[in-house]
mmCIF file of C-alpha atoms in Angstrom:
data_model
loop_
_atom_site.group_PDB
_atom_site.id
_atom_site.type_symbol
_atom_site.label_atom_id
_atom_site.label_comp_id
_atom_site.label_asym_id
_atom_site.label_seq_id
_atom_site.Cartn_x
_atom_site.Cartn_y
_atom_site.Cartn_z
ATOM 1 C CA MET A 1 -0.172 0.070 0.169
ATOM 2 C CA SER A 2 1.400 3.148 -0.902
ATOM 3 C CA LYS A 3 2.251 5.992 1.431
ATOM 4 C CA SER A 4 -0.616 8.291 0.320
ATOM 5 C CA LYS A 5 -3.121 5.245 -0.189
ATOM 6 C CA HIS A 6 -1.905 5.032 4.276
ATOM 7 C CA LEU A 7 -2.992 9.064 4.796
ATOM 8 C CA SER A 8 -5.697 9.306 3.186
ATOM 9 C CA ARG A 9 -7.450 6.068 4.989
ATOM 10 C CA CYS A 10 -6.090 7.675 8.106
ATOM 11 C CA GLU A 11 -8.000 10.971 7.882
ATOM 12 C CA PRO A 12 -11.315 10.038 8.907
ATOM 13 C CA GLN A 13 -9.610 8.928 12.357
ATOM 14 C CA ARG A 14 -7.671 11.804 12.408
ATOM 15 C CA ALA A 15 -10.512 14.415 12.369
ATOM 16 C CA THR A 16 -12.209 12.115 14.903
ATOM 17 C CA ILE A 17 -9.721 12.650 17.329
ATOM 18 C CA LEU A 18 -9.505 16.053 16.646
ATOM 19 C CA ALA A 19 -13.015 16.768 16.996
ATOM 20 C CA MET A 20 -13.367 15.071 20.294
ATOM 21 C CA ALA A 21 -9.960 17.552 21.342
ATOM 22 C CA PRO A 22 -11.995 20.334 22.577
ATOM 23 C CA ALA A 23 -14.766 18.529 24.055
ATOM 24 C CA ALA A 24 -12.059 16.483 26.445
ATOM 25 C CA THR A 25 -9.996 19.433 27.077
ATOM 26 C CA ARG A 26 -13.580 21.283 28.498
ATOM 27 C CA ALA A 27 -13.928 17.806 30.656
ATOM 28 C CA SER A 28 -10.299 17.518 31.698
ATOM 29 C CA SER A 29 -10.300 22.271 33.042
ATOM 30 C CA SER A 30 -13.813 22.017 33.780
ATOM 31 C CA PRO A 31 -13.204 23.913 37.264
ATOM 32 C CA GLY A 32 -17.092 22.175 38.380
ATOM 33 C CA SER A 33 -15.098 18.249 38.148
ATOM 34 C CA PHE A 34 -12.335 16.076 40.330
ATOM 35 C CA GLY A 35 -11.505 14.177 37.007
ATOM 36 C CA LEU A 36 -7.922 15.188 36.148
ATOM 37 C CA ALA A 37 -6.784 15.151 39.816
ATOM 38 C CA TRP A 38 -8.563 11.888 40.506
ATOM 39 C CA VAL A 39 -6.616 10.344 36.707
ATOM 40 C CA LEU A 40 -3.233 12.102 38.759
ATOM 41 C CA LEU A 41 -3.802 10.835 41.617
ATOM 42 C CA CYS A 42 -4.354 7.170 39.670
ATOM 43 C CA LEU A 43 -1.426 7.579 37.500
ATOM 44 C CA ALA A 44 0.984 8.038 40.932
ATOM 45 C CA PHE A 45 -0.693 5.561 42.181
ATOM 46 C CA CYS A 46 0.256 3.360 39.531
ATOM 47 C CA ALA A 47 4.112 4.785 39.593
ATOM 48 C CA HIS A 48 4.207 4.060 42.706
ATOM 49 C CA VAL A 49 3.390 0.269 42.261
ATOM 50 C CA ALA A 50 5.967 0.112 40.028
ATOM 51 C CA ASP A 51 8.267 1.587 42.055
ATOM 52 C CA GLU A 52 7.180 -1.041 45.318
ATOM 53 C CA ALA A 53 7.870 -3.390 43.109
ATOM 54 C CA LEU A 54 11.199 -2.678 41.726
ATOM 55 C CA THR A 55 12.601 -2.025 44.985
ATOM 56 C CA GLY A 56 11.827 -4.934 46.821
ATOM 57 C CA PHE A 57 8.860 -3.511 48.917
ATOM 58 C CA LEU A 58 7.987 -6.616 50.119
ATOM 59 C CA ASN A 59 11.010 -7.689 51.622
ATOM 60 C CA VAL A 60 10.482 -4.355 53.820
ATOM 61 C CA TYR A 61 6.040 -4.881 54.572
ATOM 62 C CA ASN A 62 6.164 -8.544 55.312
ATOM 63 C CA PRO A 63 8.745 -8.921 58.021
ATOM 64 C CA THR A 64 6.859 -5.633 59.692
ATOM 65 C CA VAL A 65 3.739 -7.308 59.190
ATOM 66 C CA ILE A 66 5.454 -10.485 61.259
ATOM 67 C CA ALA A 67 7.313 -8.358 63.826
ATOM 68 C CA MET A 68 3.419 -6.196 64.678
ATOM 69 C CA ARG A 69 1.851 -9.474 64.518
ATOM 70 C CA ALA A 70 4.408 -10.630 67.595
ATOM 71 C CA ARG A 71 3.772 -8.194 69.246
ATOM 72 C CA ILE A 72 -0.190 -6.576 68.802
ATOM 73 C CA SER A 73 -1.662 -10.226 68.240
ATOM 74 C CA TRP A 74 -4.409 -8.680 66.339
ATOM 75 C CA PHE A 75 -2.961 -6.937 64.160
ATOM 76 C CA PRO A 76 -5.013 -6.978 61.055
ATOM 77 C CA MET A 77 -2.374 -6.436 58.145
ATOM 78 C CA PRO A 78 -1.622 -9.420 55.782
ATOM 79 C CA THR A 79 1.602 -11.011 54.485
ATOM 80 C CA TYR A 80 1.805 -11.504 50.318
ATOM 81 C CA GLU A 81 3.378 -13.148 47.786
ATOM 82 C CA TYR A 82 4.550 -10.904 45.067
ATOM 83 C CA ARG A 83 2.655 -12.338 42.086
ATOM 84 C CA GLU A 84 -0.614 -12.178 44.395
ATOM 85 C CA TRP A 85 0.325 -8.638 45.534
ATOM 86 C CA LEU A 86 1.499 -7.224 41.946
ATOM 87 C CA ILE A 87 -2.054 -8.696 40.585
ATOM 88 C CA GLY A 88 -4.301 -7.028 43.063
ATOM 89 C CA LEU A 89 -2.749 -3.613 42.370
ATOM 90 C CA ILE A 90 -2.616 -3.679 38.984
ATOM 91 C CA ILE A 91 -6.358 -4.798 39.339
ATOM 92 C CA ALA A 92 -7.026 -1.879 42.193
ATOM 93 C CA ASN A 93 -5.031 0.348 39.642
ATOM 94 C CA LEU A 94 -7.165 -0.375 36.641
ATOM 95 C CA VAL A 95 -10.555 0.111 38.664
ATOM 96 C CA LEU A 96 -10.000 2.911 40.192
ATOM 97 C CA LEU A 97 -8.719 4.208 36.489
ATOM 98 C CA ALA A 98 -12.345 3.050 35.423
ATOM 99 C CA LEU A 99 -13.966 5.429 37.375
ATOM 100 C CA ALA A 100 -12.056 8.350 35.543
ATOM 101 C CA PRO A 101 -15.536 9.376 33.608
ATOM 102 C CA LEU A 102 -17.367 9.490 37.061
ATOM 103 C CA ALA A 103 -14.629 11.535 38.963
ATOM 104 C CA TYR A 104 -14.931 14.148 35.214
ATOM 105 C CA ARG A 105 -18.646 14.527 35.690
ATOM 106 C CA ASN A 106 -18.401 15.276 38.766
ATOM 107 C CA ALA A 107 -20.258 12.229 40.514
ATOM 108 C CA ARG A 108 -21.548 12.434 43.981
ATOM 109 C CA GLY A 109 -21.708 8.836 44.761
ATOM 110 C CA LEU A 110 -17.969 8.929 43.916
ATOM 111 C CA ARG A 111 -17.299 12.063 46.340
ATOM 112 C CA PRO A 112 -16.338 9.516 49.281
ATOM 113 C CA LEU A 113 -14.455 7.369 47.552
ATOM 114 C CA ALA A 114 -12.228 9.590 46.104
ATOM 115 C CA TYR A 115 -11.912 11.582 49.779
ATOM 116 C CA PHE A 116 -10.902 7.927 51.054
ATOM 117 C CA PHE A 117 -8.337 7.156 47.968
ATOM 118 C CA ALA A 118 -6.681 10.391 48.431
ATOM 119 C CA SER A 119 -6.613 9.831 52.332
ATOM 120 C CA ILE A 120 -5.219 6.672 51.907
ATOM 121 C CA MET A 121 -2.287 7.951 49.019
ATOM 122 C CA LEU A 122 -2.117 10.785 51.342
ATOM 123 C CA LEU A 123 -0.725 8.570 54.473
ATOM 124 C CA ASN A 124 1.163 6.216 51.906
ATOM 125 C CA GLY A 125 3.163 8.972 50.960
ATOM 126 C CA VAL A 126 3.590 10.582 53.760
ATOM 127 C CA GLY A 127 5.147 6.818 55.256
ATOM 128 C CA HIS A 128 7.048 5.982 52.973
ATOM 129 C CA THR A 129 9.128 9.535 53.559
ATOM 130 C CA PHE A 130 9.010 8.809 57.592
ATOM 131 C CA PHE A 131 10.477 5.934 57.325
ATOM 132 C CA THR A 132 13.550 6.693 54.713
ATOM 133 C CA VAL A 133 14.220 8.751 57.607
ATOM 134 C CA LEU A 134 14.146 6.388 60.040
ATOM 135 C CA GLY A 135 15.497 3.662 57.920
ATOM 136 C CA ARG A 136 13.268 0.699 59.343
ATOM 137 C CA THR A 137 9.705 0.136 59.652
ATOM 138 C CA VAL A 138 10.348 -1.618 63.416
ATOM 139 C CA ALA A 139 13.135 -2.216 65.252
ATOM 140 C CA SER A 140 14.017 -5.684 64.145
ATOM 141 C CA VAL A 141 13.333 -4.259 60.189
ATOM 142 C CA HIS A 142 16.036 -2.340 58.951
ATOM 143 C CA PHE A 143 16.807 -1.037 54.967
ATOM 144 C CA PRO A 144 19.020 0.270 53.206
ATOM 145 C CA ARG A 145 17.808 4.245 52.545
ATOM 146 C CA PRO A 146 15.586 5.129 51.120
ATOM 147 C CA ALA A 147 12.789 2.897 51.673
ATOM 148 C CA PRO A 148 11.359 0.861 49.138
ATOM 149 C CA GLY A 149 8.614 3.505 47.512
ATOM 150 C CA PHE A 150 10.025 6.342 47.981
ATOM 151 C CA TYR A 151 11.200 7.685 44.871
ATOM 152 C CA SER A 152 7.426 8.347 43.961
ATOM 153 C CA SER A 153 6.238 9.411 47.163
ATOM 154 C CA PRO A 154 6.235 12.390 46.524
ATOM 155 C CA PHE A 155 3.765 12.450 43.422
ATOM 156 C CA LEU A 156 1.363 10.742 45.653
ATOM 157 C CA LEU A 157 1.838 13.258 48.280
ATOM 158 C CA ILE A 158 0.985 16.310 45.435
ATOM 159 C CA THR A 159 -1.568 14.726 43.842
ATOM 160 C CA SER A 160 -3.573 13.355 47.039
ATOM 161 C CA ILE A 161 -3.053 17.047 47.881
ATOM 162 C CA TYR A 162 -4.224 17.666 45.075
ATOM 163 C CA LEU A 163 -7.655 16.121 44.889
ATOM 164 C CA PHE A 164 -8.657 16.988 47.821
ATOM 165 C CA VAL A 165 -8.248 20.757 46.700
ATOM 166 C CA ARG A 166 -10.336 19.657 43.721
ATOM 167 C CA LEU A 167 -13.263 17.663 45.761
ATOM 168 C CA GLY A 168 -13.166 21.014 48.305
ATOM 169 C CA ALA A 169 -13.370 23.080 44.789
ATOM 170 C CA SER A 170 -15.794 20.756 43.366
ATOM 171 C CA ARG A 171 -18.534 20.263 45.692
ATOM 172 C CA GLN A 172 -21.003 22.795 44.876
ATOM 173 C CA ALA A 173 -20.492 22.445 41.231
ATOM 174 C CA LYS A 174 -22.841 20.791 38.528
ATOM 175 C CA VAL A 175 -20.332 19.222 35.872
ATOM 176 C CA GLY A 176 -22.511 17.518 32.437
#
């Protein structure tokens, strides 16, 4: 197939995409929406999962949970195998990203989940930073600094705060 024939077949798709761009821009920049903040936090969470997976997070997390259970028998956190942990977080990320259209519509039902998501990610970012400073999680679990997952923590902090700000600003807004 010649290059000109290929380009002419792509023109309708290109025109459709270009026609959709203004609508997408309006939705993403809408002052009454928390959609962009939601997507940015989801992407920061994706980066954080990759950061943890690449820096040996479970080598610190699992021994910490075991040590905490030895001290506090009812400690509620589970231990994980790498595969189940990673698949679970990938699924969680996909579900959260799939909810983005609702965030762009400022769906009232998504707001409690958005506050919960932002809170957990803020605490997650603070925790990785705090444990990096300490160089340990509990007395028996030390690691070389920085803590696994530390490099992506600033993105979690910034985007979770941004989501809180957008949730507050979009509280009364009606978005189509």
